[in-house]
Structure formats: structure tokens, C-alpha cells
Short mmCIF file of C-alpha atoms and ligand atoms in Angstrom, two decimals:
data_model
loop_
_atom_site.label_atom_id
_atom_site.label_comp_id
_atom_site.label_asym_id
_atom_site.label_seq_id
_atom_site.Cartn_x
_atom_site.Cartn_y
_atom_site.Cartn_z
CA UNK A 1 -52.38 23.31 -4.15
CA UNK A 2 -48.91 21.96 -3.17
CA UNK A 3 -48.40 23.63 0.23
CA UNK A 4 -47.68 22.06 3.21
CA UNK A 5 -49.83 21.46 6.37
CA UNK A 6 -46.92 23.64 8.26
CA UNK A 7 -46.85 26.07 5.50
CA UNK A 8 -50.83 26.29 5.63
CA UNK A 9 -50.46 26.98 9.21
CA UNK A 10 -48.36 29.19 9.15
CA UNK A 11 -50.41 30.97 6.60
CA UNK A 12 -53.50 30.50 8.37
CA UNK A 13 -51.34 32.45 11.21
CA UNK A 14 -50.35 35.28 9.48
CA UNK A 15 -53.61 36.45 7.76
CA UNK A 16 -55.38 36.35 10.92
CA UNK A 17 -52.33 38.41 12.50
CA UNK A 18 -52.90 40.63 10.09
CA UNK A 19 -56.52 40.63 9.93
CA UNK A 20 -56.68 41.13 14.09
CA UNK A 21 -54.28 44.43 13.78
CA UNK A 22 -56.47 46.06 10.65
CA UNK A 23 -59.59 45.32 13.06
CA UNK A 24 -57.80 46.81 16.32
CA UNK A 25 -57.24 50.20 13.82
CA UNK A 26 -60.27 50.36 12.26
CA UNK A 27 -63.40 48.95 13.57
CA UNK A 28 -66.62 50.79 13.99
CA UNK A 29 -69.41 51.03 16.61
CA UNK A 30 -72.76 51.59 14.50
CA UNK A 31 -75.02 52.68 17.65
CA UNK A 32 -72.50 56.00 18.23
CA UNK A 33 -71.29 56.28 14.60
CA UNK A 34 -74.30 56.62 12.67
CA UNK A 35 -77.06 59.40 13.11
CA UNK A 36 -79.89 57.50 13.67
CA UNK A 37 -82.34 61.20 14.35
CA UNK A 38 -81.99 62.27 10.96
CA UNK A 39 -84.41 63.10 8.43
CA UNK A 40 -84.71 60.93 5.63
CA UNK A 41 -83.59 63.27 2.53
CA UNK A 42 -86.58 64.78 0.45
CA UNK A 43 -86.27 63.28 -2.93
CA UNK A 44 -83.18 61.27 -2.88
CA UNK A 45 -82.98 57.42 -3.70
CA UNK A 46 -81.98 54.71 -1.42
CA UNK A 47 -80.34 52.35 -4.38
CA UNK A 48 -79.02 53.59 -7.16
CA UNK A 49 -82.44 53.35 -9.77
CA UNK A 50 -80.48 51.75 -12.37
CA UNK A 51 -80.04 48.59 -9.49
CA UNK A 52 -83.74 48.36 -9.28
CA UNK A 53 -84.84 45.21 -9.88
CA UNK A 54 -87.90 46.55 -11.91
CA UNK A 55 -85.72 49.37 -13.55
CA UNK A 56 -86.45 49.60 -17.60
CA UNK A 57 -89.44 47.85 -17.30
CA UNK A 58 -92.83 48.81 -18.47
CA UNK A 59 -94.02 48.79 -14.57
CA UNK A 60 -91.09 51.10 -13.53
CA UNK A 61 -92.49 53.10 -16.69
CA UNK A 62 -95.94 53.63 -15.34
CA UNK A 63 -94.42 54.42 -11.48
CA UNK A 64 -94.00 58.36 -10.31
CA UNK A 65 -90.91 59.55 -9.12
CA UNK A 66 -92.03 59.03 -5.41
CA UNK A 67 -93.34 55.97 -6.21
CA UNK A 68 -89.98 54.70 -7.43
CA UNK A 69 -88.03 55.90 -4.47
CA UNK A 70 -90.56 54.32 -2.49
CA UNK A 71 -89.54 50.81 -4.09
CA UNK A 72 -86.07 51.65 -3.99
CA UNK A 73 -86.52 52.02 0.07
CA UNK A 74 -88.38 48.98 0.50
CA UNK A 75 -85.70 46.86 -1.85
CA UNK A 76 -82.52 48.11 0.28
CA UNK A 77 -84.92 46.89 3.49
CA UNK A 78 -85.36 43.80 1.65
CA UNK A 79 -81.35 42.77 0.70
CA UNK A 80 -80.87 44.29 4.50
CA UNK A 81 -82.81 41.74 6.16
CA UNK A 82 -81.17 38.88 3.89
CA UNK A 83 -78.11 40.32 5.09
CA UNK A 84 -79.45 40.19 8.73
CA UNK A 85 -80.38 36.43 7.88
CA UNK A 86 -77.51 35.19 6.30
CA UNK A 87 -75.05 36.89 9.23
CA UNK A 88 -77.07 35.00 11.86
CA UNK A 89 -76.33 32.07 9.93
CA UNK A 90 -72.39 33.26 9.36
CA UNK A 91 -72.34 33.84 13.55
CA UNK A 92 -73.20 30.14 14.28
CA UNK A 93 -71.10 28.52 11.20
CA UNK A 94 -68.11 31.03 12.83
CA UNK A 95 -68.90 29.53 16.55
CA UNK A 96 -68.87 26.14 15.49
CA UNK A 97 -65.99 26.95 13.60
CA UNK A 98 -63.96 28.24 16.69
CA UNK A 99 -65.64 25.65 19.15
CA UNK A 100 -63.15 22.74 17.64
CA UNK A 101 -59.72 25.10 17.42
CA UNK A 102 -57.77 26.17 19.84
CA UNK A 103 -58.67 29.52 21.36
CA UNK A 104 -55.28 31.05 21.56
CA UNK A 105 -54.32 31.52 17.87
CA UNK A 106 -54.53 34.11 16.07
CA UNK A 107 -56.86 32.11 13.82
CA UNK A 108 -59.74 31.53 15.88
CA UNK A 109 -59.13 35.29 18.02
CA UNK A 110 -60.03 36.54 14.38
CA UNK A 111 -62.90 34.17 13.77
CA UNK A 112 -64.64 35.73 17.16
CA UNK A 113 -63.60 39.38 16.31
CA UNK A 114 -65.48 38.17 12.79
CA UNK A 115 -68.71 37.31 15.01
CA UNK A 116 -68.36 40.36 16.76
CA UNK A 117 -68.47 42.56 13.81
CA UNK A 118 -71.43 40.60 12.58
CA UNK A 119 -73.42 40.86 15.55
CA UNK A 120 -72.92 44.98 14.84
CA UNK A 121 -73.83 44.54 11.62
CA UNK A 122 -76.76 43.15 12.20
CA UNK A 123 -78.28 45.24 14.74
CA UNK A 124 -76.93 48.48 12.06
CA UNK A 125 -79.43 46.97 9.52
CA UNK A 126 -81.86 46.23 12.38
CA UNK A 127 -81.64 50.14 12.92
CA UNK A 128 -81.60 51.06 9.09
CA UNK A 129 -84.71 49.04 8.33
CA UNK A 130 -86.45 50.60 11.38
CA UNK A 131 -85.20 54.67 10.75
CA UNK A 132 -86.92 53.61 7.04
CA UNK A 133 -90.15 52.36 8.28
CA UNK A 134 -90.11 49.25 6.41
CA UNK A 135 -90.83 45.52 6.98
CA UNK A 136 -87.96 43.16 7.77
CA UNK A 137 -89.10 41.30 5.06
CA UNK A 138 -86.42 38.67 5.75
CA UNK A 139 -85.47 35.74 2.97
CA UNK A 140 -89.11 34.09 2.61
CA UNK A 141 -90.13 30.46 4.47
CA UNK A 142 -88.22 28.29 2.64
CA UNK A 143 -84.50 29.95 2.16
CA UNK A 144 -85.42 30.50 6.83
CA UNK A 145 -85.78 26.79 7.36
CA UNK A 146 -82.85 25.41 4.97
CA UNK A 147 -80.66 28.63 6.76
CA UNK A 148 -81.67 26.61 10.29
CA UNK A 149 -80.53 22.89 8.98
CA UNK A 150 -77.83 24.79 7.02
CA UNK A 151 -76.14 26.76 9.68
CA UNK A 152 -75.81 23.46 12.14
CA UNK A 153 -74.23 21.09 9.19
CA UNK A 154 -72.44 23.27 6.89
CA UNK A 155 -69.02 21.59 5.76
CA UNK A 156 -66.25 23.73 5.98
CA UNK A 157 -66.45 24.48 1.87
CA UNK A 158 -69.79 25.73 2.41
CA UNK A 159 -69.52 27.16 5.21
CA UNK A 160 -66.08 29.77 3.67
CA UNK A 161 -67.53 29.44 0.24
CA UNK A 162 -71.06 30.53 0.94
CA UNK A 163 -70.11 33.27 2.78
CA UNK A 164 -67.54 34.52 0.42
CA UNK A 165 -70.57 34.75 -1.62
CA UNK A 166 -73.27 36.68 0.40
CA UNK A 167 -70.55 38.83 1.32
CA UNK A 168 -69.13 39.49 -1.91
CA UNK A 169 -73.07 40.33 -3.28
CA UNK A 170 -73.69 43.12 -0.22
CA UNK A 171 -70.28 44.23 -1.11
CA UNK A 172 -70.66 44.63 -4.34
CA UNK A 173 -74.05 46.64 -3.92
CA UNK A 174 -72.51 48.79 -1.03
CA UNK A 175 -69.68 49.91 -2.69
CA UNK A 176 -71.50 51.83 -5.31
CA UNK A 177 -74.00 52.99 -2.51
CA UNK A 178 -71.23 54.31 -0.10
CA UNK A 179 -70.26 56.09 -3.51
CA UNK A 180 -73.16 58.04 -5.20
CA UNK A 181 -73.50 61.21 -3.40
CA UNK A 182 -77.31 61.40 -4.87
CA UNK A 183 -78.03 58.65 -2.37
CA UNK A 184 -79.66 58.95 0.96
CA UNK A 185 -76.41 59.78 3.34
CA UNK A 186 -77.60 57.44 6.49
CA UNK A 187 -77.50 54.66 3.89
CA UNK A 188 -74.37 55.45 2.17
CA UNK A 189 -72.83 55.93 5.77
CA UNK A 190 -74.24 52.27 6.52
CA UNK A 191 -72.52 50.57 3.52
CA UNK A 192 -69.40 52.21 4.03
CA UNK A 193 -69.02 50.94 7.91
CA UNK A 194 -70.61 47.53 6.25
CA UNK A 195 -67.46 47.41 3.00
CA UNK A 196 -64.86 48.54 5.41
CA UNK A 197 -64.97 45.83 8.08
CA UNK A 198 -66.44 43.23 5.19
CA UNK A 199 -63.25 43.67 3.50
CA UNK A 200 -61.61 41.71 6.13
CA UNK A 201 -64.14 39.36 6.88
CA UNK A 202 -64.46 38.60 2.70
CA UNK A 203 -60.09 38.31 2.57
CA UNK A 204 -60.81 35.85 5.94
CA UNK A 205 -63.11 33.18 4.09
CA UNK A 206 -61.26 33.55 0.57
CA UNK A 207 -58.33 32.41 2.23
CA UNK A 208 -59.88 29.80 4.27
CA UNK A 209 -61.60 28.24 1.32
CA UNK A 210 -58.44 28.08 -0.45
CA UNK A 211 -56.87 25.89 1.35
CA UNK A 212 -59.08 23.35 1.40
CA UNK A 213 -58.05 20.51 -0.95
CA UNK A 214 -60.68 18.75 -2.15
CA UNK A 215 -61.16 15.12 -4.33
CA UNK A 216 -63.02 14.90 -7.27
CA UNK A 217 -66.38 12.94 -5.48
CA UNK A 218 -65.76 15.55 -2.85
CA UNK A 219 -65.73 18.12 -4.69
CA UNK A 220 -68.62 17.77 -6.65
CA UNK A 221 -71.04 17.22 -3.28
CA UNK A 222 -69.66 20.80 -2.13
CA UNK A 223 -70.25 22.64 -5.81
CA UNK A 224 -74.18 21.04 -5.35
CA UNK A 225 -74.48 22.61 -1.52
CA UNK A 226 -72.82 25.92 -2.62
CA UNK A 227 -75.06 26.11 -5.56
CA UNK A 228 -77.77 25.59 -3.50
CA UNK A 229 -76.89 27.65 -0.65
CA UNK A 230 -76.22 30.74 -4.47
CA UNK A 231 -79.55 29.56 -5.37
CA UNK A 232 -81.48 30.12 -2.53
CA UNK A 233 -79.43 33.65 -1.25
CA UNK A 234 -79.83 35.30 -4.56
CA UNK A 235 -83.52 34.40 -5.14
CA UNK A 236 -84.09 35.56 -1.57
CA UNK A 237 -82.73 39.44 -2.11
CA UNK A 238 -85.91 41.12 -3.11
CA UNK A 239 -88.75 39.92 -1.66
CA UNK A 240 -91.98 39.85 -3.59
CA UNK A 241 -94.18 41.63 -0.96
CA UNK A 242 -91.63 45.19 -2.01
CA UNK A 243 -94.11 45.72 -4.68
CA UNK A 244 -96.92 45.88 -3.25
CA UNK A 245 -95.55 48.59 -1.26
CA UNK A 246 -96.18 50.77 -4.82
CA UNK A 247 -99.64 48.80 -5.75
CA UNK A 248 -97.88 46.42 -8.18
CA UNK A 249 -99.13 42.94 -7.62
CA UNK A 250 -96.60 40.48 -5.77
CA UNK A 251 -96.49 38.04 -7.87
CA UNK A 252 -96.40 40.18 -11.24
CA UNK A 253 -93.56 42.20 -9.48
CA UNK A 254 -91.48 39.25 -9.41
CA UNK A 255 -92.52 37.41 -12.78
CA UNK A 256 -91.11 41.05 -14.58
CA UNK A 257 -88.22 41.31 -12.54
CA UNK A 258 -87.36 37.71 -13.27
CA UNK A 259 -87.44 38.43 -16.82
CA UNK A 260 -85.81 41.85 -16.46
CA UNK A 261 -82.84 42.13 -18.51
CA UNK A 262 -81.49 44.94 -16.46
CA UNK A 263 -81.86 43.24 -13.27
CA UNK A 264 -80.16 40.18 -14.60
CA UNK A 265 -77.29 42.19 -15.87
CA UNK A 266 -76.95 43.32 -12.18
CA UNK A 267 -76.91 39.98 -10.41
CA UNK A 268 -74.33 38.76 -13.00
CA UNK A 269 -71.87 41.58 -12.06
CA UNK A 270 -72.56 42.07 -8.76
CA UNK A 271 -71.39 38.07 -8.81
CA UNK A 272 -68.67 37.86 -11.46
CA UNK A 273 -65.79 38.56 -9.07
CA UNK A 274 -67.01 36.35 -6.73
CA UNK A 275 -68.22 33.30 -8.96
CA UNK A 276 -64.31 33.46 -10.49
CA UNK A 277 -62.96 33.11 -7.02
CA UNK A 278 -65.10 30.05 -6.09
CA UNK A 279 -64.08 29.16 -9.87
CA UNK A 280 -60.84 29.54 -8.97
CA UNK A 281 -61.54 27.17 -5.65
CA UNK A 282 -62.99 24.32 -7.59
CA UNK A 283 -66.42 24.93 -6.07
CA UNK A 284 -67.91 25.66 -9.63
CA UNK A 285 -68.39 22.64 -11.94
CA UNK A 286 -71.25 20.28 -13.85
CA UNK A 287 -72.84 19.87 -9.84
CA UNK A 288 -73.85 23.54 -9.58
CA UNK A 289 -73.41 25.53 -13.31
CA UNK A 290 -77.09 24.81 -13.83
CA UNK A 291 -78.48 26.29 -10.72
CA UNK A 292 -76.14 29.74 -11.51
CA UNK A 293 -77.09 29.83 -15.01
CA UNK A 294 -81.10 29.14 -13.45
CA UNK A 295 -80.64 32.41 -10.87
CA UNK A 296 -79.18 34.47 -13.72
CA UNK A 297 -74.91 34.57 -11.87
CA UNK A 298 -73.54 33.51 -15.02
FE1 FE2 B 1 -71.60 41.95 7.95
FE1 FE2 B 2 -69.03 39.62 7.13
#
């Protein structure tokens, strides 16, 4: 990138201008908005099947109807509680982003809003995962303790470029949730609030992690950490323990959907927009290809 450090500013500026106004229009509060006494819908899904992770698979063969909404339920409680972990990692990264900048721009007013919306968020899936009845089944041991080292060291690349990431994924599923009226409407009503203010958040980190210049030895240390930080997210989304919820075996669950062509197909577009961006950034290269070609993003 040839810009300036004025012109960057200035940039920086004018986004978060931007960003702050769209926020003052059209933010939402999840406690009043959402109707938290319904009645879960007789009958209707909670993710589309065909984003299943089992979906086409001999096991999703030999499941009922009720059975497979069941699983369906407990996968959306699943990628909710990553979400959950990964914004409570996003919170601190966006605090100790704001801690070293001056207060008064425009820049780091929008990186607080940011948390603010978050902490929303979070308590929304808190809500959704309770109103289903499900476990918080949260990202698994290992992806919890790298989230604590990563959250208190992240470089700036990571910290923009990992986000961009998790965000883009969610967004990805949400807007074909918010979508498909055969879904169950408290969900739907849950990713649209979540895509609307994400939007922002999503425009917020792209441009962030854009203009970021970075040297070749540089560069090549934050493609390792982002794939990493891809790795870990996107093996984290389902965890195994869903299936048992429908008496398939943990650890068979996840060998199948591993291997499920379906469910591959899936993470590979929910990701392509995202992995060109970070492409596009320099944050994809020999350091990390491996790992996204490994978790099935490219
Ligand atoms: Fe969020
Ligand atoms: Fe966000």
C-alpha cells in the first residue's frame, strides 16, 4: 500500500465517523427486542439441514426427523457458544486496543461502541442457548486456554485478522438463517440483530487490517498465528459432545463429519469471502496454507 501515515489517519477517521453514525441509527437491545417467552416452533429446524455437519451421511440416514432437529438445536448452541468465546476474546483484544489510543477520536469511540455491541451479543446467545435448553458447550480445553494467552498478546494482524475471520464465519451462517422462513423465528430474529450490527464491526477490522504494512519475515510470523488462531476457531464450531445428544457416539460423530463431504463444502464457502480478504491482506501464504487446506477453508 502506498498511502500515507496522514492519509491513513485520516482514513482511519472517517470509517469510524461513519461507523459511529450507522451505530447511533441502528443498534439493537437484545433483552427488549427479542421474545424470549416463546414457544419453540413444533417441527421446524434451527440450521438449515443441508448445514448440518452430519447431513448426507449414513448417520444422518439412520436419524428420525426429531432426531435431526434435535442435532440441528444442539449444533446452533454449539457455534453460539464459540461465538460467546471468541467475543470475550474480541472484548479484551478491543480494550487493549483502545487502552494505547487516544480516547477522543472517532477511532477508538468506535472501538468501545464495538465492545459494547459484543458484550450484547454475548449475553443474546447466553439467552438463545438457555430458551433452547442446551449445553454451552463452549470451544473444548485446548482452543479455552490458547483464547486466554491469545487474547493478552495478540499482534495487531491477529488481533483485526482473526476477527475478520470468526466474524465473517457467524456471518456467513446467519445470513442464510435470518433468511429461511422454515427456520425457528427466535433464531432467525437472533442472526439478524447478530448480521446487522456485525456488518459494521466486520467493515471495522477489514479496514484496520488493511492498513497494516507488513515485511516479508513479518509477515510470515502473522500468516502462522492467523492460521493457527483459523485452525483452532473452525475445529472448535461443533463440538463432539452434540451427538451424543441423538445417541451417536462422540467420537464417531466427529470422525464422519470430518470426512463429510457436505460439511466440508460448507466450511469452504462459509470462508471463501473471507480467506480472499486476508488473501488480499497478505496474511495467507506458505506459513499458514497447510493448516487451511488441514481444516478443510480451502
Ligand atoms: Fe458479535
Ligand atoms: Fe463483532
Amino acid at each position: 500500500m502506498t498511502t500515507t501515515t496522514e492519509e491513513r489517519a485520516r482514513d482511519r477517521k472517517k470509517t469510524a465517523e461513519r461507523l459511529l453514525a450507522s451505530s447511533a441509527k441502528l443498534s439493537f437491545d437484545p433483552l427488549k427486542e427479542i421474545d424470549w417467552a416463546a414457544e419453540p416452533v413444533e417441527g421446524a429446524y434451527y440450521l438449515p439441514p443441508h448445514r448440518v455437519s452430519l447431513y448426507g451421511t449414513e448417520l444422518w440416514e439412520g436419524l428420525t426427523e426429531a432426531q435431526r432437529i434435535e442435532l440441528s438445536k444442539h449444533e446452533v448452541a454449539s457455534v453460539a457458544s464459540v461465538g460467546i468465546w471468541f467475543e470475550e476474546i474480541l472484548m479484551q483484544m478491543l480494550l487493549r486496543h483502545a487502552f494505547d489510543r487516544d480516547p477522543t477520536t472517532a477511532h477508538v469511540q468506535y472501538a468501545l461502541t464495538e465492545i459494547a455491541d459484543e458484550c450484547r451479543h454475548s449475553v443474546m446467545f447466553a439467552k438463545m442457548i438457555s430458551w433452547m435448553g442446551v449445553p454451552a458447550y463452549g470451544p473444548g480445553k485446548v482452543s479455552h486456554e490458547l483464547g486466554r494467552v491469545f487474547k493478552a498478546v495478540s499482534t495487531h494482524s491477529q488481533t483485526f485478522g482473526g476477527t475478520m475471520y470468526v466474524e465473517e464465519i457467524l456471518d456467513s451462517f446467519q445470513r442464510e438463517m435470518m433468511a429461511d422462513e422454515s427456520l425457528q423465528p427466535l433464531v432467525r430474529q437472533v442472526s439478524r440483530i447478530h448480521v446487522i450490527e456485525e456488518s459494521r464491526h466486520i467493515t471495522y477490522a477489514r479496514e484496520e487490517m488493511l492498513r497494516r504494512d507488513l515485511g516479508p519475515v513479518r509477515r510470515r510470523f502473522e500468516q502462522l498465528l492467523l492460521g493457527l488462531v483459523i485452525f483452532r476457531s473452525t475445529k472448535s464450531l461443533i463440538h463432539p459432545q452434540v451427538y451424543a445428544a441423538v445417541g451417536i457416539d462422540p467420537v464417531e460423530g466427529r470422525r464422519v463429519a470430518r470426512a463429510n463431504p457436505h460439511w466440508r463444502a460448507t466450511k469452504r464457502e462459509m470462508a471463501a469471502k473471507v480467506i480472499g480478504v486476508l488473501d488480499k491482506a497478505g496474511l495467507v501464504g506458505g506459513a499458514n496454507r497447510w493448516m487451511l487446506r488441514r481444516i478443510g477453508v480451502i
